[in-house]
Coordinates of C-alpha atoms in Angstrom, one line a residue:
M1 CA 55.9 107.3 74.4
V2 CA 57.4 104.0 75.0
M3 CA 57.9 103.0 78.9
E4 CA 59.9 100.2 80.2
L5 CA 60.4 98.7 83.4
V6 CA 64.3 98.9 83.4
P7 CA 67.0 97.5 86.2
I8 CA 68.3 100.7 88.0
D9 CA 71.5 99.7 87.9
T10 CA 71.7 100.2 83.8
L11 CA 70.6 103.9 84.6
R12 CA 73.1 106.9 84.8
E13 CA 72.3 110.4 86.4
D14 CA 72.8 113.0 83.8
P15 CA 76.2 115.0 84.3
N16 CA 74.8 117.9 82.6
N17 CA 71.9 118.0 85.4
V18 CA 71.3 121.6 86.5
R19 CA 69.0 120.7 89.3
L20 CA 70.9 119.8 92.6
H21 CA 69.3 117.4 95.0
D22 CA 70.6 117.8 98.7
E23 CA 69.7 115.2 101.6
R24 CA 66.6 116.7 102.3
S25 CA 65.5 116.8 98.7
I26 CA 66.0 112.9 98.2
A27 CA 64.7 112.1 101.8
T28 CA 61.5 114.0 100.8
I29 CA 61.2 112.0 97.3
A30 CA 62.2 108.5 99.1
L31 CA 59.1 109.2 101.5
S32 CA 57.1 109.7 98.5
L33 CA 58.5 106.7 97.0
R34 CA 57.9 104.6 100.0
E35 CA 54.3 105.9 100.6
F36 CA 53.0 106.0 96.8
G37 CA 55.4 104.2 94.7
Q38 CA 56.7 105.3 91.4
R39 CA 53.6 107.3 90.0
K40 CA 55.5 108.7 87.0
P41 CA 58.6 107.4 84.9
V42 CA 61.9 108.9 84.7
V43 CA 62.8 110.4 81.2
A44 CA 66.2 108.9 79.8
D45 CA 67.8 108.7 76.4
R46 CA 68.8 105.3 74.7
E47 CA 72.2 105.5 76.6
C48 CA 70.3 105.1 79.9
V49 CA 71.1 108.6 80.8
V50 CA 68.6 110.1 83.3
R51 CA 67.4 113.6 81.6
A52 CA 64.5 114.0 83.7
G53 CA 64.0 112.6 87.4
N54 CA 67.6 112.3 88.4
G55 CA 66.4 113.1 92.2
L56 CA 63.8 110.3 91.7
L57 CA 66.5 107.8 90.6
L58 CA 68.8 109.1 93.5
A59 CA 65.8 108.2 95.8
A60 CA 65.1 105.1 94.7
R61 CA 68.8 104.1 95.0
A62 CA 68.7 104.9 98.5
L63 CA 65.8 102.8 99.1
G64 CA 67.2 99.9 97.6
W65 CA 64.9 99.6 94.5
R66 CA 66.0 97.4 91.7
D67 CA 63.9 98.5 88.9
L68 CA 62.4 101.7 87.6
W69 CA 59.8 102.9 85.2
V70 CA 61.6 104.7 82.2
A71 CA 60.1 106.8 79.4
W72 CA 62.5 106.7 76.8
A73 CA 63.2 110.2 74.9
D74 CA 63.2 108.7 71.5
G75 CA 62.7 111.1 68.5
V76 CA 64.3 114.2 70.0
T77 CA 67.4 115.8 70.1
D78 CA 69.8 116.5 72.4
E79 CA 69.2 120.2 72.7
Q80 CA 65.0 119.4 72.9
I81 CA 65.3 116.8 75.9
S82 CA 67.8 119.1 77.6
S83 CA 65.6 122.0 77.3
Y84 CA 62.6 119.5 78.7
S85 CA 64.5 118.5 81.5
I86 CA 64.8 122.5 82.5
I87 CA 61.2 123.2 81.9
D88 CA 60.0 120.3 83.8
N89 CA 62.0 121.0 86.9
Q90 CA 61.4 125.0 86.9
S91 CA 57.4 124.7 85.7
S92 CA 56.5 123.7 89.3
L93 CA 58.5 126.4 90.7
L94 CA 56.5 129.1 88.7
S95 CA 52.9 127.6 89.8
S96 CA 51.2 128.9 93.1
W97 CA 49.3 127.3 95.5
D98 CA 45.2 127.9 96.5
F99 CA 45.6 128.2 100.0
P100 CA 42.4 127.4 101.1
K101 CA 42.3 124.7 98.9
L102 CA 45.4 123.3 100.4
A103 CA 44.5 124.1 104.0
E104 CA 41.2 121.7 103.4
S105 CA 43.5 119.1 102.1
L106 CA 45.9 119.1 105.0
R107 CA 43.1 119.1 107.5
G108 CA 41.6 116.3 105.5
M109 CA 44.9 114.3 105.8
E110 CA 45.2 115.1 109.3
S111 CA 42.1 113.7 110.2
E112 CA 43.0 110.4 108.3
M113 CA 46.4 110.2 110.4
R114 CA 44.5 110.3 113.8

């Protein structure tokens, strides 16, 4: 995987992106970016179309960021990268929570905030 820091103005949203991001979604992603920075790259093709990470792109723009880390989708077909984009978005929806561990984590975060 080749990653590169690129000017955000060179990146374009995927016009065929099947995932929608409302204001709440973008605000949540922006909150994460402000707090933790960019912890994973967006995936883009060599035409600078973001194929995975469109919400991150929108949130970074809303924050006025100038650059984003990009993992280039080299060596894959358009069909493969489209499939990846869908699977990348859907896979987190198919997982579940370990509620006792989640509660423990949240309690720990709450005590740190005091």
